[in-house]
PDB file of C-alpha atoms in Angstrom:
ATOM      1  CA  ILE A   1       0.000   0.000   0.000  1.00 76.00           C
ATOM      2  CA  PRO A   2       1.550   3.332  -1.001  1.00 85.00           C
ATOM      3  CA  LYS A   3       2.350   6.011   1.559  1.00 89.00           C
ATOM      4  CA  VAL A   4       3.010   8.800  -0.965  1.00 96.00           C
ATOM      5  CA  PHE A   5       0.632   9.472  -3.837  1.00 98.00           C
ATOM      6  CA  GLN A   6       0.561  11.402  -7.096  1.00 98.00           C
ATOM      7  CA  CYS A   7      -0.795  14.899  -6.528  1.00 98.00           C
ATOM      8  CA  PRO A   8      -4.031  15.471  -8.466  1.00 96.00           C
ATOM      9  CA  TYR A   9      -3.070  19.136  -8.896  1.00 96.00           C
ATOM     10  CA  CYS A  10       0.583  19.132 -10.034  1.00 96.00           C
ATOM     11  CA  GLY A  11       1.063  15.451 -10.914  1.00 97.00           C
ATOM     12  CA  LYS A  12       4.180  14.929  -8.792  1.00 97.00           C
ATOM     13  CA  GLN A  13       4.582  11.919  -6.517  1.00 97.00           C
ATOM     14  CA  SER A  14       4.576  13.996  -3.331  1.00 96.00           C
ATOM     15  CA  LEU A  15       1.085  13.871  -1.785  1.00 97.00           C
ATOM     16  CA  THR A  16       0.909  12.601   1.792  1.00 96.00           C
ATOM     17  CA  ILE A  17      -2.294  11.787   3.657  1.00 97.00           C
ATOM     18  CA  ASN A  18      -2.588  11.875   7.439  1.00 96.00           C
ATOM     19  CA  ILE A  19      -5.640  10.610   9.276  1.00 96.00           C
ATOM     20  CA  GLU A  20      -6.714  11.882  12.688  1.00 94.00           C
ATOM     21  CA  ARG A  21      -9.351   9.861  14.499  1.00 89.00           C
ATOM     22  CA  VAL A  22     -11.657  12.352  16.186  1.00 86.00           C
ATOM     23  CA  GLU A  23     -14.624  10.225  17.202  1.00 82.00           C
ATOM     24  CA  GLU A  24     -15.750   6.631  17.115  1.00 85.00           C
ATOM     25  CA  LYS A  25     -17.692   7.214  13.890  1.00 89.00           C
ATOM     26  CA  GLU A  26     -15.637   9.974  12.282  1.00 94.00           C
ATOM     27  CA  ALA A  27     -12.080  10.894  11.326  1.00 97.00           C
ATOM     28  CA  ILE A  28     -10.381  13.772   9.518  1.00 97.00           C
ATOM     29  CA  ALA A  29      -8.025  13.141   6.609  1.00 97.00           C
ATOM     30  CA  LYS A  30      -5.529  15.853   5.674  1.00 96.00           C
ATOM     31  CA  ALA A  31      -3.807  15.626   2.305  1.00 97.00           C
ATOM     32  CA  MET A  32      -0.840  17.840   1.408  1.00 95.00           C
ATOM     33  CA  CYS A  33       1.479  17.958  -1.577  1.00 96.00           C
ATOM     34  CA  GLY A  34       5.067  18.656  -0.590  1.00 92.00           C
ATOM     35  CA  SER A  35       5.750  20.038  -4.050  1.00 93.00           C
ATOM     36  CA  CYS A  36       2.952  22.480  -4.980  1.00 95.00           C
ATOM     37  CA  GLY A  37       1.200  22.980  -1.612  1.00 94.00           C
ATOM     38  CA  PHE A  38      -2.143  21.388  -2.608  1.00 97.00           C
ATOM     39  CA  TYR A  39      -4.092  20.897   0.639  1.00 96.00           C
ATOM     40  CA  THR A  40      -7.485  19.463   1.473  1.00 97.00           C
ATOM     41  CA  GLU A  41      -9.304  18.039   4.484  1.00 97.00           C
ATOM     42  CA  LEU A  42     -12.051  15.453   4.355  1.00 97.00           C
ATOM     43  CA  THR A  43     -14.328  13.995   6.995  1.00 96.00           C
ATOM     44  CA  ILE A  44     -14.123  10.252   6.536  1.00 97.00           C
ATOM     45  CA  HIS A  45     -15.156   6.928   8.017  1.00 93.00           C
ATOM     46  CA  PRO A  46     -12.688   5.985  10.785  1.00 92.00           C
ATOM     47  CA  PHE A  47     -11.755   2.723   9.030  1.00 93.00           C
ATOM     48  CA  PHE A  48     -10.510   4.510   5.884  1.00 95.00           C
ATOM     49  CA  GLN A  49      -6.845   4.124   5.052  1.00 96.00           C
ATOM     50  CA  PRO A  50      -4.779   6.721   3.136  1.00 97.00           C
ATOM     51  CA  VAL A  51      -5.327   4.845  -0.131  1.00 97.00           C
ATOM     52  CA  ASP A  52      -9.118   5.067   0.405  1.00 97.00           C
ATOM     53  CA  VAL A  53      -8.830   8.806   1.015  1.00 98.00           C
ATOM     54  CA  TYR A  54      -6.756   9.207  -2.127  1.00 98.00           C
ATOM     55  CA  GLY A  55      -9.472   7.494  -4.179  1.00 97.00           C
ATOM     56  CA  ARG A  56     -12.082   9.802  -2.646  1.00 98.00           C
ATOM     57  CA  ILE A  57      -9.951  12.862  -3.468  1.00 98.00           C
ATOM     58  CA  LEU A  58      -9.629  11.744  -7.091  1.00 98.00           C
ATOM     59  CA  ASP A  59     -13.385  11.138  -7.343  1.00 97.00           C
ATOM     60  CA  LEU A  60     -14.195  14.564  -5.911  1.00 98.00           C
ATOM     61  CA  MET A  61     -11.627  16.277  -8.178  1.00 96.00           C
ATOM     62  CA  GLU A  62     -13.168  14.600 -11.218  1.00 96.00           C
ATOM     63  CA  GLN A  63     -16.643  15.744 -10.124  1.00 97.00           C
ATOM     64  CA  GLY A  64     -15.340  19.273  -9.577  1.00 96.00           C
ATOM     65  CA  SER A  65     -16.610  19.276  -6.006  1.00 97.00           C
ATOM     66  CA  LEU A  66     -13.388  19.041  -3.970  1.00 97.00           C
ATOM     67  CA  ASN A  67     -12.672  22.017  -1.739  1.00 96.00           C
ATOM     68  CA  PHE A  68      -8.925  22.572  -1.634  1.00 97.00           C
ATOM     69  CA  GLU A  69      -6.373  25.323  -1.303  1.00 96.00           C
ATOM     70  CA  ILE A  70      -2.749  25.887  -2.166  1.00 95.00           C
ATOM     71  CA  ARG A  71      -0.682  26.401   0.979  1.00 91.00           C
ATOM     72  CA  LYS A  72       2.942  27.075   1.593  1.00 82.00           C
ATOM     73  CA  VAL A  73       4.508  23.772   2.579  1.00 67.00           C
ATOM     74  CA  GLU A  74       6.060  25.407   5.654  1.00 67.00           C
ATOM     75  CA  GLU A  75       2.583  26.300   7.006  1.00 64.00           C
ATOM     76  CA  TYR A  76       1.491  22.679   6.818  1.00 56.00           C
ATOM     77  CA  GLU A  77       4.671  21.428   8.478  1.00 61.00           C
ATOM     78  CA  MET A  78       4.237  23.882  11.364  1.00 58.00           C
ATOM     79  CA  GLU A  79       0.595  22.784  11.773  1.00 63.00           C
ATOM     80  CA  ARG A  80       1.593  19.094  11.844  1.00 59.00           C
ATOM     81  CA  GLU A  81       4.284  19.715  14.460  1.00 64.00           C
ATOM     82  CA  SER A  82       1.872  21.579  16.744  1.00 62.00           C
ATOM     83  CA  SER A  83      -0.786  18.807  16.719  1.00 57.00           C
TER      84      SER A  83
END
Protein backbone atom coordinates (compact mmCIF):
# COMPACT_ATOMS: atom_id res chain seq x y z
CA ILE A 1 0.00 0.00 0.00
CA PRO A 2 1.55 3.33 -1.00
CA LYS A 3 2.35 6.01 1.56
CA VAL A 4 3.01 8.80 -0.96
CA PHE A 5 0.63 9.47 -3.84
CA GLN A 6 0.56 11.40 -7.10
CA CYS A 7 -0.80 14.90 -6.53
CA PRO A 8 -4.03 15.47 -8.47
CA TYR A 9 -3.07 19.14 -8.90
CA CYS A 10 0.58 19.13 -10.03
CA GLY A 11 1.06 15.45 -10.91
CA LYS A 12 4.18 14.93 -8.79
CA GLN A 13 4.58 11.92 -6.52
CA SER A 14 4.58 14.00 -3.33
CA LEU A 15 1.09 13.87 -1.79
CA THR A 16 0.91 12.60 1.79
CA ILE A 17 -2.29 11.79 3.66
CA ASN A 18 -2.59 11.87 7.44
CA ILE A 19 -5.64 10.61 9.28
CA GLU A 20 -6.71 11.88 12.69
CA ARG A 21 -9.35 9.86 14.50
CA VAL A 22 -11.66 12.35 16.19
CA GLU A 23 -14.62 10.23 17.20
CA GLU A 24 -15.75 6.63 17.12
CA LYS A 25 -17.69 7.21 13.89
CA GLU A 26 -15.64 9.97 12.28
CA ALA A 27 -12.08 10.89 11.33
CA ILE A 28 -10.38 13.77 9.52
CA ALA A 29 -8.03 13.14 6.61
CA LYS A 30 -5.53 15.85 5.67
CA ALA A 31 -3.81 15.63 2.31
CA MET A 32 -0.84 17.84 1.41
CA CYS A 33 1.48 17.96 -1.58
CA GLY A 34 5.07 18.66 -0.59
CA SER A 35 5.75 20.04 -4.05
CA CYS A 36 2.95 22.48 -4.98
CA GLY A 37 1.20 22.98 -1.61
CA PHE A 38 -2.14 21.39 -2.61
CA TYR A 39 -4.09 20.90 0.64
CA THR A 40 -7.49 19.46 1.47
CA GLU A 41 -9.30 18.04 4.48
CA LEU A 42 -12.05 15.45 4.35
CA THR A 43 -14.33 13.99 6.99
CA ILE A 44 -14.12 10.25 6.54
CA HIS A 45 -15.16 6.93 8.02
CA PRO A 46 -12.69 5.98 10.79
CA PHE A 47 -11.76 2.72 9.03
CA PHE A 48 -10.51 4.51 5.88
CA GLN A 49 -6.84 4.12 5.05
CA PRO A 50 -4.78 6.72 3.14
CA VAL A 51 -5.33 4.84 -0.13
CA ASP A 52 -9.12 5.07 0.40
CA VAL A 53 -8.83 8.81 1.01
CA TYR A 54 -6.76 9.21 -2.13
CA GLY A 55 -9.47 7.49 -4.18
CA ARG A 56 -12.08 9.80 -2.65
CA ILE A 57 -9.95 12.86 -3.47
CA LEU A 58 -9.63 11.74 -7.09
CA ASP A 59 -13.39 11.14 -7.34
CA LEU A 60 -14.20 14.56 -5.91
CA MET A 61 -11.63 16.28 -8.18
CA GLU A 62 -13.17 14.60 -11.22
CA GLN A 63 -16.64 15.74 -10.12
CA GLY A 64 -15.34 19.27 -9.58
CA SER A 65 -16.61 19.28 -6.01
CA LEU A 66 -13.39 19.04 -3.97
CA ASN A 67 -12.67 22.02 -1.74
CA PHE A 68 -8.92 22.57 -1.63
CA GLU A 69 -6.37 25.32 -1.30
CA ILE A 70 -2.75 25.89 -2.17
CA ARG A 71 -0.68 26.40 0.98
CA LYS A 72 2.94 27.08 1.59
CA VAL A 73 4.51 23.77 2.58
CA GLU A 74 6.06 25.41 5.65
CA GLU A 75 2.58 26.30 7.01
CA TYR A 76 1.49 22.68 6.82
CA GLU A 77 4.67 21.43 8.48
CA MET A 78 4.24 23.88 11.36
CA GLU A 79 0.60 22.78 11.77
CA ARG A 80 1.59 19.09 11.84
CA GLU A 81 4.28 19.72 14.46
CA SER A 82 1.87 21.58 16.74
CA SER A 83 -0.79 18.81 16.72
